[in-house]
Amino acid sequence: MQTSWIPFVPESASTVSGKVDALYFYLSGVTAFFTLLISGVLIFFVIKYRRRMPNEIPRPVAGSHKLETIWSVIPFMIAMSMFAWGAQIYFQNSRPPKNANEIYVVGKQWMWKIQHSTGQREINELHVPVGRKIKLIMTSEDTIHDFFIPAFRIKADVLPGRYTTQWFEATKPGSYHLFCAEYCGMNHSGMIGSVIVMQPTDFDNWLSGNASQQSPAVAGQQLFQSLGCVSCHGANGEGGRGPALAGLFGQKVFLTNNQTVTADEAYIRESIENPQAKIVSGFNPIMPTFQGQVTPEQLIQIISFIKSLQISNPQSATAPAVPAPKAAPSTPANTTSAPNQQ
Ligand code: CUA
């Protein structure tokens, strides 16, 4: 949908921006239509049914089920069309495609720190290639920020202690505004930057011109060594005291409380900062907390290192041991082992 000729919408430069605009125009159109219809009918009735004689008594009016059904069902259908259309765009927008390039974003008062998976860092600028899917993995070092690119029609809160994501595919080379859209203190209004969309070849040149930095995964590996994680979490479980981490990312993990959890960014962060919160089945709660010892950026590095760990031997690497929590409680073998836990 071509909308750039209407001055009150920002430039349209991503694959979803046209869809968001179409829905927005539909909402505005429906609103304008009913505003005009209702005020028009109101004025018409005021004139038509005005009192003409001083002692005029109006005819009694009986209700009409037919009319009431019509004016309930039609608005209901219109409301549901807004819901269905909006939900469809929402789901598309909130589910990053699997093959997207990942870029890490850390918000802090008052700047955006960005790191590409190949290691390049930038501040208040985000360089991306046109026509490629980009997934942003975002967190904050202090308060709540919000990463907003109007031309792409994407916007998401950036929270301390959590990872939020959003994705886009830019459709036009150019430079676009980047805003913080959540009041975050004195210089909130200055927490701005630009998104620079480049042709893929220009982008590759830009990347290679800035290639001197370490990738987050490599930095994470060094942290993994220096913080001593490796002594318990050997790459293939050889540490023995902690679950193996190879191939873990994205998998379901069985916990001692018989629940399962998906090993995503939030789970790994929690397991580093608050290791007792979710204990993997078959392991003891012996890991110390690393809260305060790793910065949000270092957490991202460790997470991207863990993501990069591939399973070397698919047979042996179903990582955390899989118990049989459902069948176990009724078997005699388990009842004998139960007293140990009490
Ligand atoms: Cu960051 Cu407002």
XYZ file of C-alpha atoms and ligand atoms in Angstrom:
344
model
C 0.000 0.000 0.000
C 1.475 3.334 -1.068
C 0.956 5.822 1.724
C 3.941 8.146 1.605
C 1.859 10.924 0.021
C -0.133 11.327 3.210
C 1.941 13.590 5.423
C 0.792 12.338 8.811
C 2.242 8.842 8.551
C 5.974 8.220 8.648
C 7.784 6.762 5.687
C 6.961 3.144 4.987
C 10.140 1.085 4.793
C 9.575 -2.435 6.061
C 7.595 -5.475 5.020
C 5.013 -4.935 7.764
C 4.599 -1.179 7.555
C 2.098 -1.352 4.683
C 0.004 -3.888 6.589
C 0.009 -1.791 9.753
C -0.975 1.277 7.724
C -3.805 -0.579 5.991
C -5.245 -1.634 9.354
C -4.754 1.878 10.711
C -6.644 3.373 7.777
C -9.410 0.822 8.214
C -9.766 1.793 11.906
C -9.713 5.493 11.029
C -12.178 4.939 8.187
C -14.655 3.015 10.335
C -14.357 5.647 13.065
C -14.884 8.532 10.637
C -17.797 6.745 8.945
C -19.688 6.170 12.198
C -18.889 9.643 13.524
C -20.439 11.163 10.408
C -23.323 8.693 10.267
C -24.309 9.117 13.923
C -23.998 12.918 13.969
C -25.828 13.158 10.625
C -28.705 10.978 11.812
C -28.785 12.847 15.120
C -29.164 16.219 13.407
C -31.709 14.799 10.954
C -33.864 13.365 13.767
C -33.637 16.535 15.854
C -35.105 18.447 12.945
C -37.577 15.833 11.770
C -39.048 15.030 15.185
C -38.962 18.529 16.669
C -42.023 19.686 18.589
C -44.189 21.640 16.184
C -47.132 22.575 18.424
C -46.794 23.738 22.053
C -49.109 20.950 23.288
C -47.975 18.182 20.943
C -47.750 14.697 22.478
C -45.546 12.177 20.637
C -46.893 8.846 19.456
C -45.793 5.926 21.635
C -42.935 3.906 20.038
C -42.668 0.131 20.430
C -39.225 -1.545 20.283
C -38.135 -3.449 17.204
C -36.247 -6.698 17.702
C -35.231 -6.703 14.083
C -33.652 -3.272 14.303
C -31.905 -4.060 17.570
C -30.498 -7.296 16.158
C -29.151 -5.456 13.131
C -27.452 -2.735 15.103
C -25.914 -5.288 17.462
C -24.747 -7.822 14.915
C -23.224 -5.406 12.404
C -21.041 -3.549 14.954
C -20.075 -6.919 16.431
C -18.873 -8.128 13.045
C -16.968 -4.892 12.497
C -15.335 -5.140 15.930
C -14.368 -8.763 15.279
C -12.882 -7.851 11.902
C -10.635 -5.337 13.701
C -9.692 -7.970 16.233
C -8.932 -10.672 13.664
C -6.980 -8.352 11.393
C -5.033 -6.822 14.280
C -4.291 -10.213 15.825
C -3.009 -11.522 12.516
C -0.537 -8.639 12.172
C 0.367 -8.894 15.844
C 1.218 -12.584 15.588
C 3.207 -12.057 12.428
C 5.097 -9.233 14.103
C 5.755 -11.009 17.365
C 7.091 -14.258 15.918
C 10.561 -13.692 14.526
C 11.349 -15.961 11.575
C 13.816 -18.758 12.306
C 16.342 -17.673 9.697
C 16.640 -14.072 10.900
C 20.026 -12.455 11.578
C 20.305 -11.728 15.278
C 21.416 -8.355 16.591
C 21.743 -7.562 20.289
C 20.457 -4.283 21.690
C 21.192 -2.972 25.169
C 19.419 0.182 26.296
C 20.857 2.368 29.039
C 20.381 5.928 30.188
C 20.636 7.392 27.588
C 21.926 5.477 24.642
C 21.396 2.391 22.537
C 24.291 -0.059 22.452
C 24.085 -2.445 19.559
C 26.179 -5.478 18.744
C 26.031 -7.607 15.636
C 26.482 -11.366 15.917
C 29.729 -10.953 13.990
C 31.067 -8.684 16.742
C 30.683 -5.157 15.356
C 29.447 -2.674 17.899
C 27.714 0.609 17.365
C 26.030 3.221 19.529
C 22.785 4.980 18.551
C 23.167 3.607 15.045
C 21.955 0.380 13.574
C 23.250 -0.673 10.181
C 21.213 -3.354 8.437
C 21.026 -4.749 4.921
C 17.903 -4.242 2.845
C 15.734 -7.305 2.205
C 17.079 -9.456 5.037
C 15.196 -10.514 8.129
C 16.644 -9.002 11.271
C 15.800 -10.095 14.794
C 16.604 -7.764 17.672
C 17.259 -9.320 21.085
C 16.938 -6.505 23.556
C 17.557 -5.840 27.227
C 18.234 -2.865 29.465
C 20.984 -2.039 31.937
C 18.870 0.204 34.098
C 15.291 1.268 33.585
C 12.573 0.547 31.023
C 13.239 1.861 27.536
C 11.403 1.204 24.300
C 12.983 0.586 20.914
C 10.871 2.269 18.268
C 11.489 2.547 14.515
C 8.476 4.427 13.125
C 9.330 3.810 9.468
C 9.269 0.062 10.114
C 6.142 0.254 12.338
C 7.866 -1.727 15.074
C 8.112 -0.842 18.728
C 8.810 -2.910 21.826
C 9.687 -2.303 25.455
C 13.265 -2.984 26.530
C 13.310 -4.212 30.111
C 16.000 -4.722 32.732
C 16.447 -8.392 33.608
C 14.473 -9.655 30.629
C 14.900 -10.227 26.927
C 12.370 -8.925 24.480
C 12.572 -9.405 20.747
C 11.221 -7.815 17.639
C 12.019 -8.332 13.994
C 11.794 -6.535 10.691
C 12.803 -6.698 7.095
C 13.703 -3.321 5.630
C 12.514 -2.717 2.091
C 14.230 0.565 1.146
C 17.798 1.782 1.641
C 17.985 5.009 3.606
C 18.342 6.461 7.062
C 15.425 6.225 9.474
C 14.700 7.568 12.926
C 15.200 5.433 15.966
C 13.526 6.584 19.172
C 13.243 5.591 22.791
C 9.487 5.520 23.272
C 9.295 5.054 27.044
C 10.019 7.916 29.419
C 13.291 6.874 31.050
C 14.613 9.927 32.831
C 16.065 13.326 32.137
C 17.552 12.745 28.700
C 14.867 10.395 27.408
C 14.147 12.745 24.520
C 17.810 12.579 23.529
C 17.870 8.787 23.443
C 17.578 8.719 19.698
C 19.541 7.412 16.786
C 19.277 6.220 13.244
C 18.755 2.987 11.432
C 20.807 2.881 8.276
C 19.500 0.485 5.670
C 22.099 -0.434 3.058
C 22.304 -2.552 -0.051
C 23.617 -6.002 0.949
C 26.981 -5.428 -0.748
C 27.409 -2.049 0.978
C 26.441 -3.655 4.233
C 29.021 -6.415 3.800
C 31.633 -3.745 3.120
C 30.546 -1.871 6.212
C 30.791 -5.065 8.273
C 34.265 -5.922 7.026
C 35.371 -2.327 7.652
C 34.409 -2.762 11.296
C 35.452 -6.342 11.806
C 38.115 -5.885 14.448
C 35.905 -6.775 17.389
C 35.253 -10.087 19.013
C 31.940 -11.773 18.307
C 29.615 -12.042 21.324
C 29.900 -15.838 21.240
C 33.712 -15.744 21.476
C 33.602 -13.180 24.290
C 31.046 -15.410 26.008
C 33.319 -18.403 25.724
C 36.102 -16.466 27.474
C 33.721 -15.459 30.252
C 32.621 -19.059 30.532
C 36.254 -19.988 31.191
C 37.144 -17.070 33.433
C 34.048 -17.337 35.630
C 34.749 -21.037 36.138
C 31.462 -22.195 34.588
C 33.336 -24.810 32.626
C 34.371 -26.784 35.715
C 30.766 -27.946 36.213
C 29.257 -27.472 32.757
C 31.752 -29.253 30.529
C 30.793 -28.928 26.903
C 29.535 -32.516 26.765
C 28.626 -32.990 30.387
C 32.106 -34.052 31.531
C 31.953 -31.661 34.492
C 29.158 -33.839 35.832
C 27.924 -31.470 38.510
C 25.913 -29.293 36.131
C 23.817 -30.049 33.041
C 25.614 -30.233 29.703
C 25.006 -27.153 27.630
C 25.715 -28.361 24.082
C 22.571 -28.267 21.978
C 20.622 -26.993 24.974
C 19.331 -23.761 23.507
C 15.692 -23.937 22.438
C 15.191 -27.394 23.954
C 12.747 -28.432 26.644
C 14.366 -28.940 30.045
C 12.919 -31.172 32.758
C 13.062 -29.744 36.257
C 13.153 -31.349 39.713
C 9.621 -30.112 40.367
C 8.378 -32.182 37.396
C 7.791 -29.116 35.278
C 9.411 -28.395 31.962
C 10.769 -25.135 30.676
C 12.160 -24.052 27.329
C 15.830 -23.101 27.419
C 15.521 -19.615 25.965
C 17.356 -16.385 26.738
C 15.238 -15.661 29.807
C 15.786 -19.142 31.269
C 19.554 -18.976 30.821
C 19.724 -15.515 32.348
C 17.664 -16.655 35.321
C 19.816 -19.748 35.758
C 22.924 -17.544 35.916
C 21.524 -14.867 38.210
C 19.216 -17.015 40.323
C 20.361 -20.628 39.852
C 18.068 -22.032 42.557
C 14.906 -20.931 40.757
C 14.761 -23.849 38.326
C 16.863 -26.927 39.073
C 17.309 -29.385 36.240
C 16.093 -32.859 37.131
C 18.948 -35.099 38.245
C 21.140 -32.283 39.569
C 21.677 -30.731 42.990
C 21.096 -27.040 43.754
C 24.795 -26.277 44.221
C 25.392 -23.486 41.717
C 26.252 -20.086 43.233
C 24.544 -16.988 41.954
C 26.345 -14.725 39.507
C 24.026 -11.809 40.109
C 25.994 -8.577 40.038
C 29.084 -10.304 38.634
C 28.015 -10.186 35.010
C 26.726 -7.128 33.212
C 23.733 -7.322 30.853
C 26.140 -7.250 27.925
C 28.185 -10.105 29.366
C 24.988 -12.071 29.927
C 24.206 -11.631 26.241
C 27.700 -12.871 25.394
C 27.335 -15.968 27.563
C 23.917 -16.660 26.081
C 25.201 -16.346 22.558
C 28.091 -18.684 23.445
C 25.613 -21.250 24.778
C 23.523 -20.801 21.621
C 26.593 -21.492 19.530
C 27.311 -24.816 21.246
C 26.295 -27.527 18.854
C 25.795 -31.135 19.701
C 28.874 -33.063 18.646
C 27.323 -36.491 19.114
C 23.542 -36.436 18.675
C 23.182 -39.828 20.386
C 24.634 -38.885 23.739
C 23.681 -35.261 23.870
C 20.025 -35.109 24.830
C 21.611 -32.866 27.440
C 19.699 -32.835 30.760
C 18.775 -36.377 31.696
C 15.173 -37.156 30.899
C 13.335 -38.651 33.882
C 9.959 -40.321 33.703
C 8.072 -38.064 36.067
C 4.598 -39.206 35.012
C 5.076 -42.951 35.513
C 7.418 -42.782 38.466
C 5.197 -42.010 41.500
C 3.210 -45.272 41.232
C 6.149 -47.646 40.890
C 7.452 -49.378 44.019
C 11.032 -48.503 43.030
C 10.242 -44.863 43.377
C 8.497 -45.160 46.726
C 11.636 -46.677 48.185
C 13.716 -43.801 46.930
C 11.245 -41.185 48.135
C 12.319 -41.136 51.809
C 15.751 -39.920 50.734
C 14.205 -36.699 49.550
C 12.262 -36.022 52.715
Cu 15.223 5.353 27.119
Cu 13.326 6.809 27.097
